[in-house]
Coordinates of C-alpha atoms and ligand atoms in Angstrom, one line a residue:
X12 CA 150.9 39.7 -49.6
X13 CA 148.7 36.5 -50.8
X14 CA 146.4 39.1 -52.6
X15 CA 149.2 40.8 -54.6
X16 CA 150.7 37.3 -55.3
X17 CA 147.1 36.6 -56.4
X18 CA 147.0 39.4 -58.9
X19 CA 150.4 38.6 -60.6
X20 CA 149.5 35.4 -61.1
X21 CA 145.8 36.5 -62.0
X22 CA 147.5 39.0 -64.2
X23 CA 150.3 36.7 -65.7
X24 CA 147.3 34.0 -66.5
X25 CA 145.4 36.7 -68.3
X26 CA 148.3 37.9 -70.3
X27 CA 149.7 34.0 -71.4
X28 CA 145.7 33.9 -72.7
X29 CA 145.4 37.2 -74.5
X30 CA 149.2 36.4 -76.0
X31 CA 147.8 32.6 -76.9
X32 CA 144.5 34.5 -78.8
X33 CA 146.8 37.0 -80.9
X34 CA 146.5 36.6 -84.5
X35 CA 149.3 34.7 -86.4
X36 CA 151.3 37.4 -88.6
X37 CA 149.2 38.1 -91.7
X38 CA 146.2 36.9 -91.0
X39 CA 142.7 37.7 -92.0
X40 CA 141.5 40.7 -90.0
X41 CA 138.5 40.8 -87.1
X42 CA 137.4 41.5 -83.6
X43 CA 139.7 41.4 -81.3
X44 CA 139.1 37.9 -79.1
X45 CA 138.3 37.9 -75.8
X46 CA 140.9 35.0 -73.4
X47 CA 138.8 31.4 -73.0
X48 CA 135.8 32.6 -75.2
X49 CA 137.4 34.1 -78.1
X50 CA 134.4 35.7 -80.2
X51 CA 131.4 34.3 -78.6
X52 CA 130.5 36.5 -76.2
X53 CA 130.2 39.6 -79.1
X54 CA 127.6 37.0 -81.2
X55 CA 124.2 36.4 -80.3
X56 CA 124.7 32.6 -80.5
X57 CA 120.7 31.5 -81.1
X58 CA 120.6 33.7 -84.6
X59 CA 124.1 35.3 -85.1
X60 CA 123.2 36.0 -89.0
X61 CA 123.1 39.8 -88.0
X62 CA 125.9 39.7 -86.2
X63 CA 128.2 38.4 -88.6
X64 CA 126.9 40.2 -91.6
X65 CA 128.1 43.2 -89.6
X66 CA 131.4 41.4 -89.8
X67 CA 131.8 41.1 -93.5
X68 CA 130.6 44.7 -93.8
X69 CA 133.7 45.4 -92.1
X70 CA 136.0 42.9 -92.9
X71 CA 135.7 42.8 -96.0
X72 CA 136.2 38.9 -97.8
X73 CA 137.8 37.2 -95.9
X74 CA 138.0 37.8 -92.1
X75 CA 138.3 35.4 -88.6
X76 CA 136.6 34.9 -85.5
X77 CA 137.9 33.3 -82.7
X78 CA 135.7 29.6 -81.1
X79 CA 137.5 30.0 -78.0
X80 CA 141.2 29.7 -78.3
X81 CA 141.0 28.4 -82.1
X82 CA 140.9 30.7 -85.0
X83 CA 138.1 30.1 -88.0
X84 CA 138.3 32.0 -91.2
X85 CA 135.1 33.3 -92.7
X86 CA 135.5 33.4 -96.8
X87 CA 132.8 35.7 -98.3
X88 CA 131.9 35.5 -102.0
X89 CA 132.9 33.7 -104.8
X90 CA 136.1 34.9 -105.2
X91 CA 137.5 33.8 -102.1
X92 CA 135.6 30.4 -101.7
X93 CA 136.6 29.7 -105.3
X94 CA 140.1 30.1 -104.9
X95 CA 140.2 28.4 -101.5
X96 CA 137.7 25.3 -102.1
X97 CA 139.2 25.2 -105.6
X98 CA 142.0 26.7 -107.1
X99 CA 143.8 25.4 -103.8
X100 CA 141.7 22.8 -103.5
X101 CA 144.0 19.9 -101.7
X102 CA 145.0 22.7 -99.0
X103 CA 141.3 23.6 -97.9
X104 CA 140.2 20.1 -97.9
X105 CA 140.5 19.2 -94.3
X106 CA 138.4 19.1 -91.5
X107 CA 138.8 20.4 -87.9
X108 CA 139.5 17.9 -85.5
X109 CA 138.9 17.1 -81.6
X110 CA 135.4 18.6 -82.3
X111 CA 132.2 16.7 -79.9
X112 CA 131.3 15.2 -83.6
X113 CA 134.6 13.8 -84.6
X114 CA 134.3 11.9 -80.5
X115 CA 130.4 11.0 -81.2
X116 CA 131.5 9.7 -84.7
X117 CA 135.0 7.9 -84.1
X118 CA 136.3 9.5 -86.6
X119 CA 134.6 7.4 -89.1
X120 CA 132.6 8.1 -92.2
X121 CA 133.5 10.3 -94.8
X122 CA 132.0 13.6 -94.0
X123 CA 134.2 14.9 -91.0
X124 CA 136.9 12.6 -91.8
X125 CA 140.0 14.7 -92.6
X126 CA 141.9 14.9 -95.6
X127 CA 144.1 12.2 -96.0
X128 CA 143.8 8.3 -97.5
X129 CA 141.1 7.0 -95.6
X130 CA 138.9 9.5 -96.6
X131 CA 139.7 9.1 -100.1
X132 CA 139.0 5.5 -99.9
X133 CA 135.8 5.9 -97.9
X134 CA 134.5 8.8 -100.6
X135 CA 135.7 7.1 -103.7
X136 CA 133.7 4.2 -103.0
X137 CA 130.5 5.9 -102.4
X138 CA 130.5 8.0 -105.6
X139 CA 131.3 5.1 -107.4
X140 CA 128.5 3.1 -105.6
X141 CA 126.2 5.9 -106.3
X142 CA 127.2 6.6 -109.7
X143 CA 126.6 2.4 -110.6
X144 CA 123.0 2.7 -108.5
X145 CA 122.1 4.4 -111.6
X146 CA 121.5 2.1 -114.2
X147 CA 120.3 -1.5 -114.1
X148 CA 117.2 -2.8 -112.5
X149 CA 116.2 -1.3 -109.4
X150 CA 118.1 1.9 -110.1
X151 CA 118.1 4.6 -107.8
X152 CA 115.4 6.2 -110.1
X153 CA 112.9 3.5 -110.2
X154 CA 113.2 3.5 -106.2
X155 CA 112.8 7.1 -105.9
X156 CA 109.7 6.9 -108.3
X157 CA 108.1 4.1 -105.5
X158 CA 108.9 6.7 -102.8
X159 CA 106.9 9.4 -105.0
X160 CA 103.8 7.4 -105.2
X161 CA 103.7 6.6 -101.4
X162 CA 103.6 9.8 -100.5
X163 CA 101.4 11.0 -103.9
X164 CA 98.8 8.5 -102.4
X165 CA 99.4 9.7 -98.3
X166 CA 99.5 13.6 -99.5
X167 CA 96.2 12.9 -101.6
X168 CA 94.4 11.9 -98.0
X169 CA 94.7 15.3 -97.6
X170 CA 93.3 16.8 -100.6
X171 CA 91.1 19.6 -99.9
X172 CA 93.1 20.4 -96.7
X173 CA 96.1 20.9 -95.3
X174 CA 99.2 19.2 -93.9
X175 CA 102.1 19.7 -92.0
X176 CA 104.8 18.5 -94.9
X177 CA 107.9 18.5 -92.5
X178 CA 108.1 14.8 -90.6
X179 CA 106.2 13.5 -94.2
X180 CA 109.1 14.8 -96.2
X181 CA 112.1 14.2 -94.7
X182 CA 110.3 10.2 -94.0
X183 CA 110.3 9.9 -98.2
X184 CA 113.2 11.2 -98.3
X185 CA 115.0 8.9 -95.5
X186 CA 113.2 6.1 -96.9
X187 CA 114.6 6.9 -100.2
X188 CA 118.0 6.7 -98.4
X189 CA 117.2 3.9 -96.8
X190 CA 115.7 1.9 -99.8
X191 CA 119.7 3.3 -101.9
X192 CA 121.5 1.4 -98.4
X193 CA 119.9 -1.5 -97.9
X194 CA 116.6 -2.0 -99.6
X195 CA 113.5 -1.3 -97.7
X196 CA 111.2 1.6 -96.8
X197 CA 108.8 2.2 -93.7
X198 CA 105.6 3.3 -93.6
X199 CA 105.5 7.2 -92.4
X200 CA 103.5 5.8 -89.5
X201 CA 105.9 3.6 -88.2
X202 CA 107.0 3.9 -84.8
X203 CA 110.4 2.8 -84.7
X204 CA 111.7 4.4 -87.6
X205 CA 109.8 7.4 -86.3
X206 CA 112.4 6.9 -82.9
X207 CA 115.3 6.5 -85.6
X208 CA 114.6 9.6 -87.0
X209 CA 113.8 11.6 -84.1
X210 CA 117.2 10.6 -82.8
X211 CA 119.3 11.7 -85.7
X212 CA 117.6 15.0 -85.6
X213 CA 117.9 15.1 -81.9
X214 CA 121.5 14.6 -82.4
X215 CA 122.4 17.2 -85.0
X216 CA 120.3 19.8 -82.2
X217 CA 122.5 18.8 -79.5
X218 CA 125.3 19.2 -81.9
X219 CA 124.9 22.4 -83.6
X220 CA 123.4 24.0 -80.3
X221 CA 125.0 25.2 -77.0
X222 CA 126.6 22.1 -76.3
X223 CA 128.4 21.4 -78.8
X224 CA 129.7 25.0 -78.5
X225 CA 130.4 24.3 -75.2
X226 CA 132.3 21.0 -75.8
X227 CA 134.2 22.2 -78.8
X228 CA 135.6 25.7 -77.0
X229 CA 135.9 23.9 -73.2
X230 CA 137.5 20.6 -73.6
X231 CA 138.2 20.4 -69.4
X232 CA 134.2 19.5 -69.1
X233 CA 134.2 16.6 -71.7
X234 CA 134.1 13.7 -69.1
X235 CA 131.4 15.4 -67.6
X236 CA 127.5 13.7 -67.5
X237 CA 126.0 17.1 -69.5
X238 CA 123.8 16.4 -72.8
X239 CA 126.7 16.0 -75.4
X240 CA 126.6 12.2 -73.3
X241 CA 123.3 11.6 -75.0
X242 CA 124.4 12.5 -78.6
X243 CA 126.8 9.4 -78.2
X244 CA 124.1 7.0 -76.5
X245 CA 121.6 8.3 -79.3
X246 CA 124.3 7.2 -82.2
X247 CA 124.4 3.7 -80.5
X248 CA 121.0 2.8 -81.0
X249 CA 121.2 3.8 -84.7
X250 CA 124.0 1.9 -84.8
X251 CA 122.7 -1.0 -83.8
X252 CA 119.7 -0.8 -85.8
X253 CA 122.3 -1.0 -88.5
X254 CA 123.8 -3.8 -87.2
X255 CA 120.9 -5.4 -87.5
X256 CA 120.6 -5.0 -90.9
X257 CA 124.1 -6.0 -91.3
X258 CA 123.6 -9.2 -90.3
X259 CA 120.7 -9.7 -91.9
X260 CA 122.3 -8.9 -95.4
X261 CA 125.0 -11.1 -94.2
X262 CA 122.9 -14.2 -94.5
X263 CA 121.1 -13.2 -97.4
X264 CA 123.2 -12.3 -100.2
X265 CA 124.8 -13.2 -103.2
X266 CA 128.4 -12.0 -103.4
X267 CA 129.3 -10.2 -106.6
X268 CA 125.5 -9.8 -107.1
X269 CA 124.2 -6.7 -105.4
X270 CA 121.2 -5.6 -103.9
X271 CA 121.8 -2.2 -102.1
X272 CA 124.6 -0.3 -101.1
X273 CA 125.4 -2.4 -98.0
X274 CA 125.8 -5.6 -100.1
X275 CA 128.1 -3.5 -102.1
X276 CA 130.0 -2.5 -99.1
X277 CA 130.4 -6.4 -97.8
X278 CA 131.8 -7.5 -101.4
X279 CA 134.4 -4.6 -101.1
X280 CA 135.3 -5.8 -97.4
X281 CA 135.6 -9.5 -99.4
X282 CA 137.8 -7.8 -102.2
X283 CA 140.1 -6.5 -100.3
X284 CA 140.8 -9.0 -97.8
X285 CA 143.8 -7.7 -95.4
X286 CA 144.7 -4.7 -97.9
X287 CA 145.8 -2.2 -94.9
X288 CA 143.0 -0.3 -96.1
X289 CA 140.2 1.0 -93.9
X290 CA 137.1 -1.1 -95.7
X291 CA 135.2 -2.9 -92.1
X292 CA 131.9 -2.8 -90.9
X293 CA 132.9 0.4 -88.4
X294 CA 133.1 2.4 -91.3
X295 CA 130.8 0.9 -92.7
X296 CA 128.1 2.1 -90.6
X297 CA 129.6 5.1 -90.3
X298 CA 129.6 5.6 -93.8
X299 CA 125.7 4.4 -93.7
X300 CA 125.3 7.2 -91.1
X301 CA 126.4 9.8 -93.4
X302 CA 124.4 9.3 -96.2
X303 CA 121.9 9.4 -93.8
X304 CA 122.7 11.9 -91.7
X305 CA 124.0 14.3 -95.1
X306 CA 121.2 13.3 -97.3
X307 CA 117.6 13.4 -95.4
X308 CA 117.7 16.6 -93.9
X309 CA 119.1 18.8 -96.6
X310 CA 116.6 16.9 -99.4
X311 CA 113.5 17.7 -97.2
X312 CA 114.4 20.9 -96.1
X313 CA 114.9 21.6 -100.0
X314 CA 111.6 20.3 -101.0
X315 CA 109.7 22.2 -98.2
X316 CA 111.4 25.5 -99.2
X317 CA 110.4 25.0 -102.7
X318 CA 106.7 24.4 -102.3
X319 CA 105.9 27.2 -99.9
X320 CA 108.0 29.2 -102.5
X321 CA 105.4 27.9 -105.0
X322 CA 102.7 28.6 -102.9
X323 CA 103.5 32.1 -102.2
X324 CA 104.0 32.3 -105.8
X325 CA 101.2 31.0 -107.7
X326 CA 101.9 32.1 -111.3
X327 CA 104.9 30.4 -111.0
X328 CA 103.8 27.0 -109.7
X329 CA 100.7 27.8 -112.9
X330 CA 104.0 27.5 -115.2
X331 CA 105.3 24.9 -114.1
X332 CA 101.7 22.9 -114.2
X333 CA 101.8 24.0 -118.3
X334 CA 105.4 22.7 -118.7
X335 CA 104.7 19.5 -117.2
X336 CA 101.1 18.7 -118.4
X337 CA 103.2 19.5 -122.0
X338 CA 105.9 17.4 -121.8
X339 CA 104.1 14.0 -120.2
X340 CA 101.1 14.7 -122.0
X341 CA 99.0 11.1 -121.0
X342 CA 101.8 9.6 -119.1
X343 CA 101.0 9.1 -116.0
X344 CA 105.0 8.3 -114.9
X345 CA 107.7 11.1 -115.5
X346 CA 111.4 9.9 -115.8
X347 CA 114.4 11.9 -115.2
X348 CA 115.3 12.1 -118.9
X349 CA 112.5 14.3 -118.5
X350 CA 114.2 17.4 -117.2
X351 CA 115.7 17.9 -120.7
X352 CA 112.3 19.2 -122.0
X353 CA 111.4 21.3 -119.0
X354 CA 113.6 23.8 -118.3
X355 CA 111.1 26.1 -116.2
X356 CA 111.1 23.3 -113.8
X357 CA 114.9 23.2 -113.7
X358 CA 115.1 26.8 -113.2
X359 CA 112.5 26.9 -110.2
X360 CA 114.3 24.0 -108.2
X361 CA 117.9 25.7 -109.2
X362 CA 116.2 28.9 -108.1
X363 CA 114.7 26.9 -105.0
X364 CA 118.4 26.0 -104.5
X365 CA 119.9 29.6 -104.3
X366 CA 116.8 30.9 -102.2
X367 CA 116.8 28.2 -99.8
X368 CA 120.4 28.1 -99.6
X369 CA 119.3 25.6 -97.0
X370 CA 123.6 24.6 -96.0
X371 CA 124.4 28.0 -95.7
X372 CA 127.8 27.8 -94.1
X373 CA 128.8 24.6 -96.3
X374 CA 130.6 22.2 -93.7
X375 CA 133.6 23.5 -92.1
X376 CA 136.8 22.6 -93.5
X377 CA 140.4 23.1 -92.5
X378 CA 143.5 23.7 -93.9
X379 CA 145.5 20.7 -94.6
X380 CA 149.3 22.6 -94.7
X381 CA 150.4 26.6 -94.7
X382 CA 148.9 28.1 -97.3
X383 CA 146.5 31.9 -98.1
X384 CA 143.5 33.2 -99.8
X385 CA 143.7 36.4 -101.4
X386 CA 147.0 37.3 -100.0
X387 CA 146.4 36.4 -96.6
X388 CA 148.6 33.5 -94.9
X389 CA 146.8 30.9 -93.0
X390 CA 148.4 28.0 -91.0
X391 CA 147.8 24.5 -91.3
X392 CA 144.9 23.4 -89.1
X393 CA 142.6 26.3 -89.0
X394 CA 139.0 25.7 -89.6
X395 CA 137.7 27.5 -92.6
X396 CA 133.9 28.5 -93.4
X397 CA 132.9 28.9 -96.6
X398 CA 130.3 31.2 -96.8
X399 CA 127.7 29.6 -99.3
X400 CA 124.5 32.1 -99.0
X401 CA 127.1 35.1 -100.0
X402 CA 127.7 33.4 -103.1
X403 CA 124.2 32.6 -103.6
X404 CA 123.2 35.8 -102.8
X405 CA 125.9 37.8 -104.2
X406 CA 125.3 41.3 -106.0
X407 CA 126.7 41.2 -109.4
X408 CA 126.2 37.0 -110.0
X409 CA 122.7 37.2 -110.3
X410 CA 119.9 39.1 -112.1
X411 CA 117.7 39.0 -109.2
X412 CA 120.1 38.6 -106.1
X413 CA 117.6 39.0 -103.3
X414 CA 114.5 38.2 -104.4
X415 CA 112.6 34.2 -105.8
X416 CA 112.6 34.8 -109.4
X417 CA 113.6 31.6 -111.8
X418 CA 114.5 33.7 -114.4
X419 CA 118.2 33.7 -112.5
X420 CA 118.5 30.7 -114.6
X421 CA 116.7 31.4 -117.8
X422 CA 118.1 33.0 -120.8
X423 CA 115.5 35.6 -122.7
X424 CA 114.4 32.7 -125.0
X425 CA 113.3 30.7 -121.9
X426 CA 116.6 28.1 -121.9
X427 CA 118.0 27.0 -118.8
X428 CA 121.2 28.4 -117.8
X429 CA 123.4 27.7 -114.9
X430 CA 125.7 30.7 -113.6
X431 CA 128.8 30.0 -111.9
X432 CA 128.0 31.6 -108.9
X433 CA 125.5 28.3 -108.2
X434 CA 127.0 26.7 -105.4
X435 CA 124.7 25.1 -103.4
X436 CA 126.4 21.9 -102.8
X437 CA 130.2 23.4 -102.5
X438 CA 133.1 23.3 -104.5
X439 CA 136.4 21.3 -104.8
X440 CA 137.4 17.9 -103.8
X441 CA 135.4 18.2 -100.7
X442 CA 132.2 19.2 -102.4
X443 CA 128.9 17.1 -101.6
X444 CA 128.7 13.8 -102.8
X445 CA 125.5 13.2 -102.9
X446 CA 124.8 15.8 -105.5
X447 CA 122.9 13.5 -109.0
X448 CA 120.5 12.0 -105.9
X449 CA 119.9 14.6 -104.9
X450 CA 118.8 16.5 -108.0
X451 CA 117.7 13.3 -109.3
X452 CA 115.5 13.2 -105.9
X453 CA 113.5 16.9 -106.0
X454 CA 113.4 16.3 -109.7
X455 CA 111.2 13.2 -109.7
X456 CA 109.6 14.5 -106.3
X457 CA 108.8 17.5 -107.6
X458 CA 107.6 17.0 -110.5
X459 CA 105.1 14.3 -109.2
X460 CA 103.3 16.1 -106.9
X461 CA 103.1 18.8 -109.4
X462 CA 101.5 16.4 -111.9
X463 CA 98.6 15.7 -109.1
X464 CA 98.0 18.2 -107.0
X465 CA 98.0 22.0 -106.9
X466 CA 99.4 23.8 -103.7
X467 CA 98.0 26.8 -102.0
X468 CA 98.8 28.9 -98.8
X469 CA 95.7 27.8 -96.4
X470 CA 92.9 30.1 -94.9
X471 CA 93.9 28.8 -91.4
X472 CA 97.8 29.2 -92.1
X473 CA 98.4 32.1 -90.3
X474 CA 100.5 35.1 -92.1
X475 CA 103.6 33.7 -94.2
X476 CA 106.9 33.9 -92.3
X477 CA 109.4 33.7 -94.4
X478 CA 112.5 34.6 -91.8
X479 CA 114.5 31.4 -92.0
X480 CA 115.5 29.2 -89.0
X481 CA 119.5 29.7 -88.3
X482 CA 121.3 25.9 -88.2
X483 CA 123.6 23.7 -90.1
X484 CA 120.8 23.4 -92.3
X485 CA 118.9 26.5 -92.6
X486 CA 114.8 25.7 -92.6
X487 CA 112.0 27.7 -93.3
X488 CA 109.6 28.5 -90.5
X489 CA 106.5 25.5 -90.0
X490 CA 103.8 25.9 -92.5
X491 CA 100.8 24.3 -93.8
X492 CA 100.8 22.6 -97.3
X493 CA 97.2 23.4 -99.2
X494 CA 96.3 20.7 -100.9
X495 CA 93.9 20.6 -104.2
X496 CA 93.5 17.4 -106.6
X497 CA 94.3 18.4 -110.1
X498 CA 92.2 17.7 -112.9
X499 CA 88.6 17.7 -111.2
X500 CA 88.2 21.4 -111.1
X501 CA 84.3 20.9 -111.5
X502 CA 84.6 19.0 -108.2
Ligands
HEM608 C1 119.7 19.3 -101.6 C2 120.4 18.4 -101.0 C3 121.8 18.6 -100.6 C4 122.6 19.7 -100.4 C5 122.2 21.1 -100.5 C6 123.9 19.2 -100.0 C7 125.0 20.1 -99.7 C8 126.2 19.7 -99.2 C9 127.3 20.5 -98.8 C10 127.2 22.0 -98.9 C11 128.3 19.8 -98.4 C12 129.6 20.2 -97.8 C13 130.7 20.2 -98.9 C14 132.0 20.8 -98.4 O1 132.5 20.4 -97.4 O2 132.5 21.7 -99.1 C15 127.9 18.4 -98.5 C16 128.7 17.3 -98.2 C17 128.3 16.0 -98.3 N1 127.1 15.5 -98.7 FE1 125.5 16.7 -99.4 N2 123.9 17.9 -99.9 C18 122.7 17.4 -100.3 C19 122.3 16.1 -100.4 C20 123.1 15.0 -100.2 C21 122.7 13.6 -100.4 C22 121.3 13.2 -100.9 C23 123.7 12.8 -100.0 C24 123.9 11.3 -100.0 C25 123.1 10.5 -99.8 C26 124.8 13.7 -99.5 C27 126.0 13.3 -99.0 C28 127.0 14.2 -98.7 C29 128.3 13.7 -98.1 C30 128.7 12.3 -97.8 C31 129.1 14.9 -97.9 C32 130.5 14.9 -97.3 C33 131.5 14.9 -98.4 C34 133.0 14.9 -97.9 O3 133.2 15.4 -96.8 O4 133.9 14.5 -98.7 N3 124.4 15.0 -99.7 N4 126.6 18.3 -99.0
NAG609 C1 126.9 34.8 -95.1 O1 126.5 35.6 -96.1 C2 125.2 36.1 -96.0 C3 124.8 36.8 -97.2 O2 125.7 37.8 -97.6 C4 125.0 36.9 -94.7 O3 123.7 37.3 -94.5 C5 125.5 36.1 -93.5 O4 125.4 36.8 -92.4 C6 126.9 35.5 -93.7 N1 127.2 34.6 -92.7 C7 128.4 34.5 -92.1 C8 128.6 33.5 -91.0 O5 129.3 35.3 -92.4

């Protein structure tokens, strides 16, 4: 009696789950989800790439997967992400919500912020910031070109040898962050910041990793003491570092007269008094956070992709040597005006770009009402992946589509052109905001150590792997930088 009573009630739960995990009528196709787990138990979750190439292969363009009990649609190609991210722009410009990083981040920032006015606000200001960090004294050019003779002088150490470039990199490139927000830089040796930066990166593990799977699809365990705990205590110790500088810009400046970005954000706080609006110093920290957080990691992971690509590709780097040596000629100092007269080097870090495609899956979004993609209806709410590495890769967009070749962006006469299917950084109202540093950034970074040193594959560097690492941000395998002066070839 208790047993059968068991079953129905075993058998009703298990129907009210597989019911709750149907697809809404006219939805994008895919594998039918399991109750509780949806999808994840048919991917292999430590390198699913196989797994959900299969899916497009059968699919087609646009297809979903189920994260537990939510749905997530999977766009594939240009076609679809352009006329989601877009053509219907407004409606994919959400983000999902009640994930482990919306708790960790409060909700604040701009990046996982969903559509609406605060993120607006929060986004407007730090293009326009950015954009104004262009010109003057201290522009963000003249501090990226400090950055690029620290690490010029630490890299030239090495000359004759090798180095591991990762931890160097993504230090000039946080300190180049860091110098944009609130105007200093740390020595790569330095201990603290090394803690800083082993926290954030710590952080995004925990996140994009089992846990945060685990907290996203199981909300019952949230209160428990498991690892997602850390993520949060990690945040408040970069937040406090903050702080710290917060109150030190406090006492220092001059309102109406800039410094950094921070200064820029306490004369908005000033400006707008009790607007309503959400300028405070939670958001801004959290909006500090971001740039951090959005702008480090992908930089680094750019400029590391590119030079293994140039060492694995020495007639290519031997171009780029000519193009430069041509266009400085005795200068010692390149500028970003520069770029205008080198378009190999524009097509080798665009080609860098589609190669790496180092955010493959873009950051989720979500729909911010009803709306469809190429025909298919999708509610408000669901979470949307644009797939950015089908674009980049995509037969038909590109002369060469699988393989490192710069001539993707050259035209026969050897002019740099930029095909549409270049979308690295996104599309639509949503799309990366971080973008002119960040070209501005490998440009200048790029181009620097070109001028100095030439970069070979080392005799003690094992065989080239060139299988990249699956995450947020997609990384190549560690590898060893060769390092050779240039312009001493007798010694
Ligand atoms: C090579 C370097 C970079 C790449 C490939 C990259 C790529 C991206 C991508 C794909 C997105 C998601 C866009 C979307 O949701 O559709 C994004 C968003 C964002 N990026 Fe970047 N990014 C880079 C550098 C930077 C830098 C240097 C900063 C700023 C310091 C930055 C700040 C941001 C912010 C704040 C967002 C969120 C925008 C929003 O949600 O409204 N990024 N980036
Ligand atoms: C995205 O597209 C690339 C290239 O077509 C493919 O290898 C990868 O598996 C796709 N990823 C997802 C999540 O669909």
């Amino acid at each position: 009696m208790l047993g059968s009573l068991f079953l129905l009630w075993a058998g009703l739960l298990l129907l009210y789950f597989l019911l709750k995990t149907r697809r809404p009528k006219n939805f994008p196709p895919g594998p039918q989800p399991f109750p509780i787990f949806g999808n994840l138990l048919q991917l292999n979750l430590k390198n699913p790439i196989k797994d959900f190439e299969k899916l497009s292969k059968c699919y087609g363009k646009v297809y979903s997967i189920y994260f537990g009990g939510r749905p997530a649609v999977l766009l594939h190609g240009l076609q679809a992400v352009k006329e989601a991210l877009m053509t219907r722009g407004v409606e994919f410009a959400g983000r999902p919500q009640g994930l482990l990083i919306n708790h960790a981040t409060e909700n604040k920032g701009v990046i996982i912020v969903n559509y609406g006015p605060t993120w607006k606000e929060q986004r407007r200001f730090a293009l326009t910031t950015l954009r104004n960090f262009g010109l003057g004294k201290l522009s963000m050019e003249e501090r990226i070109l400090e950055e690029t003779s620290h690490l010029s002088s630490y890299i030239e150490k090495s000359a004759g040898q090798s180095l591991d470039p990762k931890m160097l990199f993504h230090n000039a490139f946080s300190n180049v962050i860091c110098a944009i927000l609130f105007g200093s830089r740390y020595k790569y040796e330095d201990q603290s910041f090394q803690s800083l930066m082993r926290m954030i990166s710590e952080n995004t593990k925990i996140n994009n990793g089992r846990w945060g799977m685990i907290y996203d699809t199981i909300p019952l365990i949230r209160s428990l003491p498991l690892p997602f705990r850390k993520m949060i205590e990690n945040r408040k110790k970069v937040k406090a570092f903050l702080l710290t500088k917060v109150a030190e810009h406090k006492e220092t400046r001059v309102p109406g007269q800039p410094r950094d970005i921070l200064d820029c954000y306490l004369d908005e706080i000033e400006k707008r008094g009790n607007d309503g609006s959400s300028f405070d110093d939670g958001f801004m920290v959290a909006l500090m956070m971001d740039l951090f957080f959005a702008g480090t990691d992908t930089s680094s992971t750019t400029l590391r992709v590119g030079l293994l690509q140039l060492m694995l590709h020495p007639d290519v780097q031997a171009r780029c040597h000519q193009e430069i040596d041509a266009v400085l000629g005795e200068r010692e100092q390149v500028c970003y005006e520069d770029r205008h007269r080198m378009p190999y080097v524009q097509a080798v870090i665009h080609e860098v770009q589609r190669y790496g495609s180092v955010v493959p899956l873009s950051v989720f979004h979500a729909t911010t009402q009803d709306t469809q993609v190429l025909g298919y209806s999708i509610p408000k709410g669901t979470t949307i992946i644009p797939n950015l590495s089908s674009v980049l890769y995509e037969e038909g967009k590109w002369k060469f589509p699988h393989e490192f070749n710069p001539s993707n962006f050259l035209k026969e006469e050897g002019e740099f052109v930029k095909p549409e299917a270049f979308v690295p950084f996104s599309l639509g109202p949503r799309m990366c905001l971080g973008e002119g540093l960040a070209r501005m950034g490998l440009f200048l970074f790029l181009v620097m150590l070109l001028r100095r040193f030439q970069f070979h594959w080392p005799q003690d560097g094992g065989e080239p792997d060139l299988t990249p690492k699956f995450g947020i941000t997609q990384e190549p395998k560690p590898y060893r930088l060769g390092v050779k002066l240039r312009g001493q070839q007798s010694g």
